[in-house]
PDB file of N, CA, C and O in Angstrom:
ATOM      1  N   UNK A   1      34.592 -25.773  17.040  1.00  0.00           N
ATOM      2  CA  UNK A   1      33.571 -26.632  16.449  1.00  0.00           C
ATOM      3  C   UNK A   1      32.586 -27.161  17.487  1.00  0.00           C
ATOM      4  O   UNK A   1      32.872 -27.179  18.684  1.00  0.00           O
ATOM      5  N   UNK A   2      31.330 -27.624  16.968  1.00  0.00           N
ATOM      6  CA  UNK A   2      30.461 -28.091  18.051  1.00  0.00           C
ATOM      7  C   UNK A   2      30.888 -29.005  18.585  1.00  0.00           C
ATOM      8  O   UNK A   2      30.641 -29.038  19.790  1.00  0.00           O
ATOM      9  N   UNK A   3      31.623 -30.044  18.073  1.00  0.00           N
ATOM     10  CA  UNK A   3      32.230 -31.253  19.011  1.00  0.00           C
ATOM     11  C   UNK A   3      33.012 -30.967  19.992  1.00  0.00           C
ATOM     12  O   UNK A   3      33.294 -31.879  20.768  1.00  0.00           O
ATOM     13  N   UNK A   4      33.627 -29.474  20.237  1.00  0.00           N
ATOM     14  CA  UNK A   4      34.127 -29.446  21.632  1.00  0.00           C
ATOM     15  C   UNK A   4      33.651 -29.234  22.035  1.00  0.00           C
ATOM     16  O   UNK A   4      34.233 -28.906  23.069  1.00  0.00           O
ATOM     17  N   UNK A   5      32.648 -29.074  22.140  1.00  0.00           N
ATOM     18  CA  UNK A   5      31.716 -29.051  23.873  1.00  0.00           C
ATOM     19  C   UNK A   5      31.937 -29.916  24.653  1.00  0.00           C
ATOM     20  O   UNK A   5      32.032 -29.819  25.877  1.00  0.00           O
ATOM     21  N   UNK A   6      32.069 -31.134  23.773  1.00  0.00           N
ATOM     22  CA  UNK A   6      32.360 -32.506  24.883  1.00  0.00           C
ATOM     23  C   UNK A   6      33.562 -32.659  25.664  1.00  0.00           C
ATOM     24  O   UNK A   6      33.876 -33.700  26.241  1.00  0.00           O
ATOM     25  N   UNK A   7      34.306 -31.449  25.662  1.00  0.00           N
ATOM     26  CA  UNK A   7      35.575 -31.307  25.712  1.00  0.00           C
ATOM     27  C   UNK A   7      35.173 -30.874  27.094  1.00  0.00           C
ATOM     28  O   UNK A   7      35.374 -31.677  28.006  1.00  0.00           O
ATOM     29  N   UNK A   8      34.548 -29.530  27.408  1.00  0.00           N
ATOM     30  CA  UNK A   8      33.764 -29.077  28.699  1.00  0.00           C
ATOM     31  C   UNK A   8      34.035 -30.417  30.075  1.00  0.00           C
ATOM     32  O   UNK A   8      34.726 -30.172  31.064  1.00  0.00           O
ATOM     33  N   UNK A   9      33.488 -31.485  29.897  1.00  0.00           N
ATOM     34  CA  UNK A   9      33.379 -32.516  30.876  1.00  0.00           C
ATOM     35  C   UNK A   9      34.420 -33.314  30.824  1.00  0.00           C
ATOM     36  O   UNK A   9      34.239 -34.226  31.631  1.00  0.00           O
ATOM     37  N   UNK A  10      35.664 -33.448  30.141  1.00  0.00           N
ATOM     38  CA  UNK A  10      36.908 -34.182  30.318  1.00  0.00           C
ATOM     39  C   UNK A  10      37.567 -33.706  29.113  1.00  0.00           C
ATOM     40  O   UNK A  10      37.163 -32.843  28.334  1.00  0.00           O
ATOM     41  N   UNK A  11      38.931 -34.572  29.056  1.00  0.00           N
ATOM     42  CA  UNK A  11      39.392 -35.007  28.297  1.00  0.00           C
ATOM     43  C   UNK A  11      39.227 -35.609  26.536  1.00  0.00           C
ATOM     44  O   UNK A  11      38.820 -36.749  26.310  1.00  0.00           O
ATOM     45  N   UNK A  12      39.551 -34.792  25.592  1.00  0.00           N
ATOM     46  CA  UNK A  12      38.372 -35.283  24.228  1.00  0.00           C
ATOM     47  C   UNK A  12      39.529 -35.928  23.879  1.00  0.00           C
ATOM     48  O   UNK A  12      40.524 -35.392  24.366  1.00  0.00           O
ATOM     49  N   UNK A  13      39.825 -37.268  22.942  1.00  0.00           N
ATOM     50  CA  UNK A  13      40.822 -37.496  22.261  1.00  0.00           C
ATOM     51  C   UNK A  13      40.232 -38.420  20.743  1.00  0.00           C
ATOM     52  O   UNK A  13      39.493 -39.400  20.838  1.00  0.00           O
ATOM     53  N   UNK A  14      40.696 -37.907  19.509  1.00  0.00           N
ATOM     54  CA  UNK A  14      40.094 -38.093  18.038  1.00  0.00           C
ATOM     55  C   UNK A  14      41.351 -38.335  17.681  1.00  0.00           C
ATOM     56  O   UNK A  14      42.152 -37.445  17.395  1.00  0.00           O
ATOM     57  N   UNK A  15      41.612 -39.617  17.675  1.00  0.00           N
ATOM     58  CA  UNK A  15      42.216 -40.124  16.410  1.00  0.00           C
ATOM     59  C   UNK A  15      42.323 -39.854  15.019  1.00  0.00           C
ATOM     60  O   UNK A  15      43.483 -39.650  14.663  1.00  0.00           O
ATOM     61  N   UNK A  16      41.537 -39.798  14.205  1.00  0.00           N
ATOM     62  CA  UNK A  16      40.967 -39.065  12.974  1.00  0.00           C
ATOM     63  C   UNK A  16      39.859 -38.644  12.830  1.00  0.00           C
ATOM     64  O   UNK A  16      38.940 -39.460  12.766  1.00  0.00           O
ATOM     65  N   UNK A  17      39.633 -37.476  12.750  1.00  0.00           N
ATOM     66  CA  UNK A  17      38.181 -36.155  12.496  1.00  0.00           C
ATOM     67  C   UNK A  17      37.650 -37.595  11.236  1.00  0.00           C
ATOM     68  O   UNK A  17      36.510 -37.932  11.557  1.00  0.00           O
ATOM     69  N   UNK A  18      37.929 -38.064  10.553  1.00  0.00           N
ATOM     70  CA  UNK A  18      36.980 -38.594   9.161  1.00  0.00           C
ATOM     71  C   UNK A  18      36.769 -39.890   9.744  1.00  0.00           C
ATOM     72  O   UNK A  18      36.290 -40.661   8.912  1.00  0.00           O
ATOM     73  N   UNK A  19      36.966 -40.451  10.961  1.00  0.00           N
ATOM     74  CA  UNK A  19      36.750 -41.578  11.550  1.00  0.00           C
ATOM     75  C   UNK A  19      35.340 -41.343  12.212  1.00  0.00           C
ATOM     76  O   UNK A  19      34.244 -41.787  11.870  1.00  0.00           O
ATOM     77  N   UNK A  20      35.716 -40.438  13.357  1.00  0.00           N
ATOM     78  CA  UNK A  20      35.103 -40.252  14.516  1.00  0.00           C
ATOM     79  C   UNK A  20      33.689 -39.509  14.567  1.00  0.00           C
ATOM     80  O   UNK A  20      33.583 -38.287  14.667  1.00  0.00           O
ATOM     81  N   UNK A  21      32.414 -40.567  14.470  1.00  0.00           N
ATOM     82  CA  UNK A  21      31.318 -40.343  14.570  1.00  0.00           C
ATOM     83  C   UNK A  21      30.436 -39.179  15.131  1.00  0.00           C
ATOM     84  O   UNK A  21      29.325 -38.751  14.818  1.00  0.00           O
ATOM     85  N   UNK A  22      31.221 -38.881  15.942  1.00  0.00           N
ATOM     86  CA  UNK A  22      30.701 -37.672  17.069  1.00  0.00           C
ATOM     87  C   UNK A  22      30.518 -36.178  16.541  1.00  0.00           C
ATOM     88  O   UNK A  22      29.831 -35.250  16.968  1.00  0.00           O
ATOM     89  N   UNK A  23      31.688 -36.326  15.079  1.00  0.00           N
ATOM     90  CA  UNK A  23      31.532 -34.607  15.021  1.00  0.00           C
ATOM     91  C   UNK A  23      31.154 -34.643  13.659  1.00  0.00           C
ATOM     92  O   UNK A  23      31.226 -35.608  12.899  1.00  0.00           O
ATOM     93  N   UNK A  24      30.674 -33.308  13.381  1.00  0.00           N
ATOM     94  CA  UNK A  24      29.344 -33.262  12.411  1.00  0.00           C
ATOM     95  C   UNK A  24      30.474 -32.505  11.160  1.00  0.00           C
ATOM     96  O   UNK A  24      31.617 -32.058  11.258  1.00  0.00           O
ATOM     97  N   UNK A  25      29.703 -32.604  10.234  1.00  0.00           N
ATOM     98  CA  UNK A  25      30.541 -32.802   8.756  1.00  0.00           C
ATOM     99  C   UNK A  25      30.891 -30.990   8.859  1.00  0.00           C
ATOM    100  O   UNK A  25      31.385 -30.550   7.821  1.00  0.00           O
ATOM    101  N   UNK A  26      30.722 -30.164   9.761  1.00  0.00           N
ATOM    102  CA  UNK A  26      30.619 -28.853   9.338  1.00  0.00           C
ATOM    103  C   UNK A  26      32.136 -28.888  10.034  1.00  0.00           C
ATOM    104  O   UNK A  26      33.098 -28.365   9.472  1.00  0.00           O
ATOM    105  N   UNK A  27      32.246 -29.615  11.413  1.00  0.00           N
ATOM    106  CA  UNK A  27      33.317 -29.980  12.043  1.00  0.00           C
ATOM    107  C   UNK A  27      34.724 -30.389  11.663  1.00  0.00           C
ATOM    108  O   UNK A  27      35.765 -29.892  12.091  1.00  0.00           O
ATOM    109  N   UNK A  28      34.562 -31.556  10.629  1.00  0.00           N
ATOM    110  CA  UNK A  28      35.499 -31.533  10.070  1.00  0.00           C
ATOM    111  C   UNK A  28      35.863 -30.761   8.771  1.00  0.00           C
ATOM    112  O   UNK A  28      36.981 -31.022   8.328  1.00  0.00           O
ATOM    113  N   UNK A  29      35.177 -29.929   8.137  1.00  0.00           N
ATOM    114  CA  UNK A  29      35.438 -28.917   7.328  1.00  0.00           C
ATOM    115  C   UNK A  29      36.339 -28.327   7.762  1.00  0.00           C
ATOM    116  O   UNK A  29      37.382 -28.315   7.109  1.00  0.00           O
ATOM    117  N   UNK A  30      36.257 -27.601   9.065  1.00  0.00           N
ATOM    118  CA  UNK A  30      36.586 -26.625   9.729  1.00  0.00           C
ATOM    119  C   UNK A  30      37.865 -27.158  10.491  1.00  0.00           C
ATOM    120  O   UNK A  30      38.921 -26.550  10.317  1.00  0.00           O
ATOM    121  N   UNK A  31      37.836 -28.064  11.178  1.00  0.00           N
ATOM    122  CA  UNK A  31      39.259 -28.568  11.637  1.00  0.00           C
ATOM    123  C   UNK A  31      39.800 -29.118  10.387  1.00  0.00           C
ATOM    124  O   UNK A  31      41.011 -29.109  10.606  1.00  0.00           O
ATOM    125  N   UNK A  32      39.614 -29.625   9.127  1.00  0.00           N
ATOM    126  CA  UNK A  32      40.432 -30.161   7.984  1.00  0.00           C
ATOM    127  C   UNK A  32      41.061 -28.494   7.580  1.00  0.00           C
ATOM    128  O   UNK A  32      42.233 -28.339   7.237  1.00  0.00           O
ATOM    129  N   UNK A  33      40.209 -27.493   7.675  1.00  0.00           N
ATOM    130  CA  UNK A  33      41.104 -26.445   7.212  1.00  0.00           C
ATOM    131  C   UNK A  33      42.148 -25.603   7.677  1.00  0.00           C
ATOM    132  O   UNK A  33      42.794 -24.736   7.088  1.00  0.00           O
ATOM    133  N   UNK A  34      42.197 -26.057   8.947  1.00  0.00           N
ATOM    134  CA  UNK A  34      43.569 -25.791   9.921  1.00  0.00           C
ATOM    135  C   UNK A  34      44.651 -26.982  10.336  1.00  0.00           C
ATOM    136  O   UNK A  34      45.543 -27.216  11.151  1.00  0.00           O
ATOM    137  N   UNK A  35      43.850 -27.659   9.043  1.00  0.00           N
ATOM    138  CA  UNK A  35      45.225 -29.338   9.286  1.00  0.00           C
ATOM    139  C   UNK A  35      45.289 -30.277  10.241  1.00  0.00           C
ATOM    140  O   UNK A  35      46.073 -31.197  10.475  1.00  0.00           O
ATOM    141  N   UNK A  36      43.901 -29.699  10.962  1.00  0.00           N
ATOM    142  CA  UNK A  36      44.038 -30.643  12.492  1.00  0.00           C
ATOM    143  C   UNK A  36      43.376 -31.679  12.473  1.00  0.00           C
ATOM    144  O   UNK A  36      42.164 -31.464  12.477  1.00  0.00           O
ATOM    145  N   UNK A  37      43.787 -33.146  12.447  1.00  0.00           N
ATOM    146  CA  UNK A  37      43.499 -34.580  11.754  1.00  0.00           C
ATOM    147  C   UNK A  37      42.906 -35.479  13.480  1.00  0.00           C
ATOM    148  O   UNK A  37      41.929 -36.190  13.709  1.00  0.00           O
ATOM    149  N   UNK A  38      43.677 -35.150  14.084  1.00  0.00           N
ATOM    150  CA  UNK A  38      43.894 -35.259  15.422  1.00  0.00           C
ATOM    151  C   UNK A  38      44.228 -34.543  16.173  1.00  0.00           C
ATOM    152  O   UNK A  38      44.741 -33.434  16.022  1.00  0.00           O
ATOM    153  N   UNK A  39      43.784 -35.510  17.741  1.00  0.00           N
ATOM    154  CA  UNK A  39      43.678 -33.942  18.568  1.00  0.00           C
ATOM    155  C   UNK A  39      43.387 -34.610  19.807  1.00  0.00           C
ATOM    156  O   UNK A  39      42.648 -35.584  19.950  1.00  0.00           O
ATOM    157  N   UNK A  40      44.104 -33.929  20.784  1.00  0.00           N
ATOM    158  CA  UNK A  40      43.764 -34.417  22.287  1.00  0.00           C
ATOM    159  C   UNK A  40      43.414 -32.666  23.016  1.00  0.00           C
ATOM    160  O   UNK A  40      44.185 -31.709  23.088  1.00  0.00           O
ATOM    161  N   UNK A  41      41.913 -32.789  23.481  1.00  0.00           N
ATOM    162  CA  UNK A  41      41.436 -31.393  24.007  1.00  0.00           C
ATOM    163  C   UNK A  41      41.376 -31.383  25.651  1.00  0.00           C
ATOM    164  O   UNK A  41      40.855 -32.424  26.052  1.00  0.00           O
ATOM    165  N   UNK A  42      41.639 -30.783  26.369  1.00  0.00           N
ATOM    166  CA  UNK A  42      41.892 -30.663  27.756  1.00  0.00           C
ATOM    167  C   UNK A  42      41.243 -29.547  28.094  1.00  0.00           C
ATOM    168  O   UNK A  42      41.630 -28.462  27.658  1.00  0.00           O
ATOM    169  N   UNK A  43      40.145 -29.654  28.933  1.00  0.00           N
ATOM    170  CA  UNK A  43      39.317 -28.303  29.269  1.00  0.00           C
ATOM    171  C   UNK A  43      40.308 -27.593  30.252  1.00  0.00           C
ATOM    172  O   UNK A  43      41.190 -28.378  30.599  1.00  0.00           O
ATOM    173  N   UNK A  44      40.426 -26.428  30.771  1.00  0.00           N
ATOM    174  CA  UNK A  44      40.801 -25.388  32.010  1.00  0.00           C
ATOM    175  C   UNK A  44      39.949 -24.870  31.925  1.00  0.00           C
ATOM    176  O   UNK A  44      39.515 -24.335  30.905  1.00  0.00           O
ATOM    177  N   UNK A  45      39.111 -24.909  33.814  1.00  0.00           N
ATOM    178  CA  UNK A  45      38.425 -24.922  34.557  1.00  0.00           C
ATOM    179  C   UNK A  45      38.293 -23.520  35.320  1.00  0.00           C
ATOM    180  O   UNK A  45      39.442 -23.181  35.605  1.00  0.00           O
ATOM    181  N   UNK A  46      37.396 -22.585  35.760  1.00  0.00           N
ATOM    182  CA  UNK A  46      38.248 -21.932  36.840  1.00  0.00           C
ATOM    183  C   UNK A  46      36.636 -21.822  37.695  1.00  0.00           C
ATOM    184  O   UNK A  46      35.727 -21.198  37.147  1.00  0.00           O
ATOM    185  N   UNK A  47      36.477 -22.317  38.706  1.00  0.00           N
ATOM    186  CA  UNK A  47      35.848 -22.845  39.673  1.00  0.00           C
ATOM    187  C   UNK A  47      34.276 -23.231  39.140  1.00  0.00           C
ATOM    188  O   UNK A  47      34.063 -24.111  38.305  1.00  0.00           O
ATOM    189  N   UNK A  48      33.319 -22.488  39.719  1.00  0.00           N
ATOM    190  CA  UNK A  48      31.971 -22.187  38.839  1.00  0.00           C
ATOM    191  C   UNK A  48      31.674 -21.970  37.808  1.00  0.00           C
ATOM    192  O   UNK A  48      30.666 -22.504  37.344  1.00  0.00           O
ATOM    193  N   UNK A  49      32.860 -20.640  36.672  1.00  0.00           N
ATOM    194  CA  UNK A  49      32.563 -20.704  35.599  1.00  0.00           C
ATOM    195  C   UNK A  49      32.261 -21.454  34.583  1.00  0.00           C
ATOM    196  O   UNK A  49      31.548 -21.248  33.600  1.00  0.00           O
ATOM    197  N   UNK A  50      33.136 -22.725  35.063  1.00  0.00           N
ATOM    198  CA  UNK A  50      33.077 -23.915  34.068  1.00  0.00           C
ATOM    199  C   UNK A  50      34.469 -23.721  33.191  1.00  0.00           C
ATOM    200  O   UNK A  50      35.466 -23.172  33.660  1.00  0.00           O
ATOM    201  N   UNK A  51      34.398 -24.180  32.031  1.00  0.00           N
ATOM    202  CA  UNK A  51      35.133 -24.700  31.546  1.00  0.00           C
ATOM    203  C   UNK A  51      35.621 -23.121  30.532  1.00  0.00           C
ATOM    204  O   UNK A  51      34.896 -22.717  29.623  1.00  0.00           O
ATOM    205  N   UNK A  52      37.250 -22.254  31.013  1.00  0.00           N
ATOM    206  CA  UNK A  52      37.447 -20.876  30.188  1.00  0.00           C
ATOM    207  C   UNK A  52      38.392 -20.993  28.902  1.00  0.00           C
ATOM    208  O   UNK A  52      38.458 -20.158  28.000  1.00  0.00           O
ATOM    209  N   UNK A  53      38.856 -21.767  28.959  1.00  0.00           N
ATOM    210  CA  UNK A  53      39.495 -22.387  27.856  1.00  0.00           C
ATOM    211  C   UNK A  53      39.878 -23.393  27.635  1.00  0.00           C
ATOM    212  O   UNK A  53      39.158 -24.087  28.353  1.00  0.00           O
ATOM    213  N   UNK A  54      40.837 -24.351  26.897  1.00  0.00           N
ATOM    214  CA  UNK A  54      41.345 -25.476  26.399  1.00  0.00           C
ATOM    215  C   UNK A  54      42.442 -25.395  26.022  1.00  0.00           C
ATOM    216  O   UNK A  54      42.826 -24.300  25.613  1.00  0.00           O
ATOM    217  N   UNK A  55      43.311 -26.493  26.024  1.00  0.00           N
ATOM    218  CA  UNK A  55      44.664 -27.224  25.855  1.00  0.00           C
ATOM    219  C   UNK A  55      44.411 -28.268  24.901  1.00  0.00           C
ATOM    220  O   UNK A  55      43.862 -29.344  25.142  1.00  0.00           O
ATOM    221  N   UNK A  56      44.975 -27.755  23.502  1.00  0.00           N
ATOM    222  CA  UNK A  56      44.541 -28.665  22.731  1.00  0.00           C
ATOM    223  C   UNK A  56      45.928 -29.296  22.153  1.00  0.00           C
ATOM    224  O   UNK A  56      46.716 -28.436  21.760  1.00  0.00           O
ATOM    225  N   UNK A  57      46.484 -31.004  21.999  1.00  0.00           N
ATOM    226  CA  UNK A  57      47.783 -31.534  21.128  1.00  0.00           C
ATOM    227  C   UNK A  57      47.080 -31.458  20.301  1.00  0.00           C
ATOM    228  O   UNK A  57      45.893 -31.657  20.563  1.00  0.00           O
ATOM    229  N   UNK A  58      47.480 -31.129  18.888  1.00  0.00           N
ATOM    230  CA  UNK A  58      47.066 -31.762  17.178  1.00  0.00           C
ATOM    231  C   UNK A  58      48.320 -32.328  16.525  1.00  0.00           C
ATOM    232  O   UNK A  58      49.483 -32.153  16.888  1.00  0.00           O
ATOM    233  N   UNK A  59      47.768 -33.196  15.265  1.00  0.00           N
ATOM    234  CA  UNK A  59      48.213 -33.732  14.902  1.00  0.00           C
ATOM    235  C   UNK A  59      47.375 -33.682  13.617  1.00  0.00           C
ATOM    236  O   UNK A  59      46.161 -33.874  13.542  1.00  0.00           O
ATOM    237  N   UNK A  60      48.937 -33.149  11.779  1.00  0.00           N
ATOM    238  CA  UNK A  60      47.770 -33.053  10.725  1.00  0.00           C
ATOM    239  C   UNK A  60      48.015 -34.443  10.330  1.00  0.00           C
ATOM    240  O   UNK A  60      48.038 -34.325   9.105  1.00  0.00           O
ATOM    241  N   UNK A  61      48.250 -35.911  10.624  1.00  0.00           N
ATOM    242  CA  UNK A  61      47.705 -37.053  10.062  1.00  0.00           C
ATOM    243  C   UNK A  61      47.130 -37.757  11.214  1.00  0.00           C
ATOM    244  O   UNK A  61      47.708 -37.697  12.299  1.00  0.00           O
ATOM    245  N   UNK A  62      46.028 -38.428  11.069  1.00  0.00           N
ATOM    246  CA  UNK A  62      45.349 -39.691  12.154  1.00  0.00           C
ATOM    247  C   UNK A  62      46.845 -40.428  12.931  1.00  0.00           C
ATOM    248  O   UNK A  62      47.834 -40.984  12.453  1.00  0.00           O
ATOM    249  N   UNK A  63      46.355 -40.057  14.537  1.00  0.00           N
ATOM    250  CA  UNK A  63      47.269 -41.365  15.273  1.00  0.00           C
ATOM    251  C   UNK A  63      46.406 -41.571  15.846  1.00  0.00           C
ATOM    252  O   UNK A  63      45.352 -40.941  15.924  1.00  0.00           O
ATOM    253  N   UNK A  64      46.878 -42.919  16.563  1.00  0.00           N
ATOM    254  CA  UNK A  64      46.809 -43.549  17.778  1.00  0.00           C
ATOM    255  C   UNK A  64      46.677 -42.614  19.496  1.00  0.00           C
ATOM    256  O   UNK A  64      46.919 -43.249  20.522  1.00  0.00           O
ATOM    257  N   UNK A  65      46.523 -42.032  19.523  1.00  0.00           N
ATOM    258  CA  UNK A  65      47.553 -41.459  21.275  1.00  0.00           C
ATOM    259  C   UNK A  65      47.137 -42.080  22.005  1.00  0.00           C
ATOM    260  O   UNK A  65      45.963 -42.394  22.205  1.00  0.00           O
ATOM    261  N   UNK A  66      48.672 -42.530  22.860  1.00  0.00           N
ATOM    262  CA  UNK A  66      48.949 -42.965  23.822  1.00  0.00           C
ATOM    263  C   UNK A  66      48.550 -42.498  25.122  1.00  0.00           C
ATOM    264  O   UNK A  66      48.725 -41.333  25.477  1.00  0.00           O
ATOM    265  N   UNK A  67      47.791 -43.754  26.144  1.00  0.00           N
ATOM    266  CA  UNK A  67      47.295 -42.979  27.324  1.00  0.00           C
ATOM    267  C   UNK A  67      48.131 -42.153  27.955  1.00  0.00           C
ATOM    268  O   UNK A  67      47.468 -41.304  28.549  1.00  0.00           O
ATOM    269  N   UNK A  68      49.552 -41.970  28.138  1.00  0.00           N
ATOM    270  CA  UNK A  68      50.230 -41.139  28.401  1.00  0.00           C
ATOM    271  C   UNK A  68      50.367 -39.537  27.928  1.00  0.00           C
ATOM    272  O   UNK A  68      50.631 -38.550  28.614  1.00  0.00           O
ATOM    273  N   UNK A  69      50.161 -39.624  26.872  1.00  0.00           N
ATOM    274  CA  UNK A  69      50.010 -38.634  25.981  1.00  0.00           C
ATOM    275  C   UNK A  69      49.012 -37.748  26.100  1.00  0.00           C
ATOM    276  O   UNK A  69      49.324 -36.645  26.550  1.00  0.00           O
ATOM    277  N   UNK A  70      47.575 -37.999  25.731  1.00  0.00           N
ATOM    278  CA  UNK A  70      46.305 -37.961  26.797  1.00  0.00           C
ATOM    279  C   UNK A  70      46.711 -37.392  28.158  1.00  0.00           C
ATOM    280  O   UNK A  70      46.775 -36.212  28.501  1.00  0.00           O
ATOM    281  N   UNK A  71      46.983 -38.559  28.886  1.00  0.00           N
ATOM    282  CA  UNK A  71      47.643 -37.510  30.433  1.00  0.00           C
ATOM    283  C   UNK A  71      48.053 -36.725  30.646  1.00  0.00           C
ATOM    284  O   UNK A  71      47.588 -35.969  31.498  1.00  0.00           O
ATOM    285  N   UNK A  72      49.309 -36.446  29.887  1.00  0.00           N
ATOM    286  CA  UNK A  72      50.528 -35.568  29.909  1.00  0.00           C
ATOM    287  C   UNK A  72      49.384 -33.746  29.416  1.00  0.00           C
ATOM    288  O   UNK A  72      49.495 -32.672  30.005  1.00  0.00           O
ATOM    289  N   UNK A  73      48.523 -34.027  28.328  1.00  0.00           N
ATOM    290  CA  UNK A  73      47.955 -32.866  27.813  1.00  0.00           C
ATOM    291  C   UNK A  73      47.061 -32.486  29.370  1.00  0.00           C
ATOM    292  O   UNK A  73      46.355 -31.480  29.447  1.00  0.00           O
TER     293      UNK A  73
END
């Protein structure tokens, strides 16, 4: 979805897709249809290229996550 891009420059963490202002209604279509409510996104890096993939936790109801949790991803 377009909201991971923001993922590129850190750490993304969404409590609930129907909360969170940032991602656009096509966004949560698209993550509501793979159940993913929540979500902690973790870019992998590999030097210059930038950002080659992601490490994503989900979760299909809205939490909280814990700064640990966050970390740990």
């Amino acid at each position: 979805p377009e909201g991971f891009k923001r993922a590129a420059e850190g750490v993304l963490v969404v409590a609930d897709i129907w909360a969170e202002p940032t991602l656009t209604d096509r966004d949560r279509r698209s993550l509501d249809a793979i159940a993913l409510t929540a979500f902690v996104v973790a870019p992998l890096h590999r030097g210059a290229e930038g950002m080659i993939w992601a490490l994503v936790a989900g979760s299909r109801s809205p939490r909280t996550w814990e700064g640990g949790e966050a970390a740990l991803v």
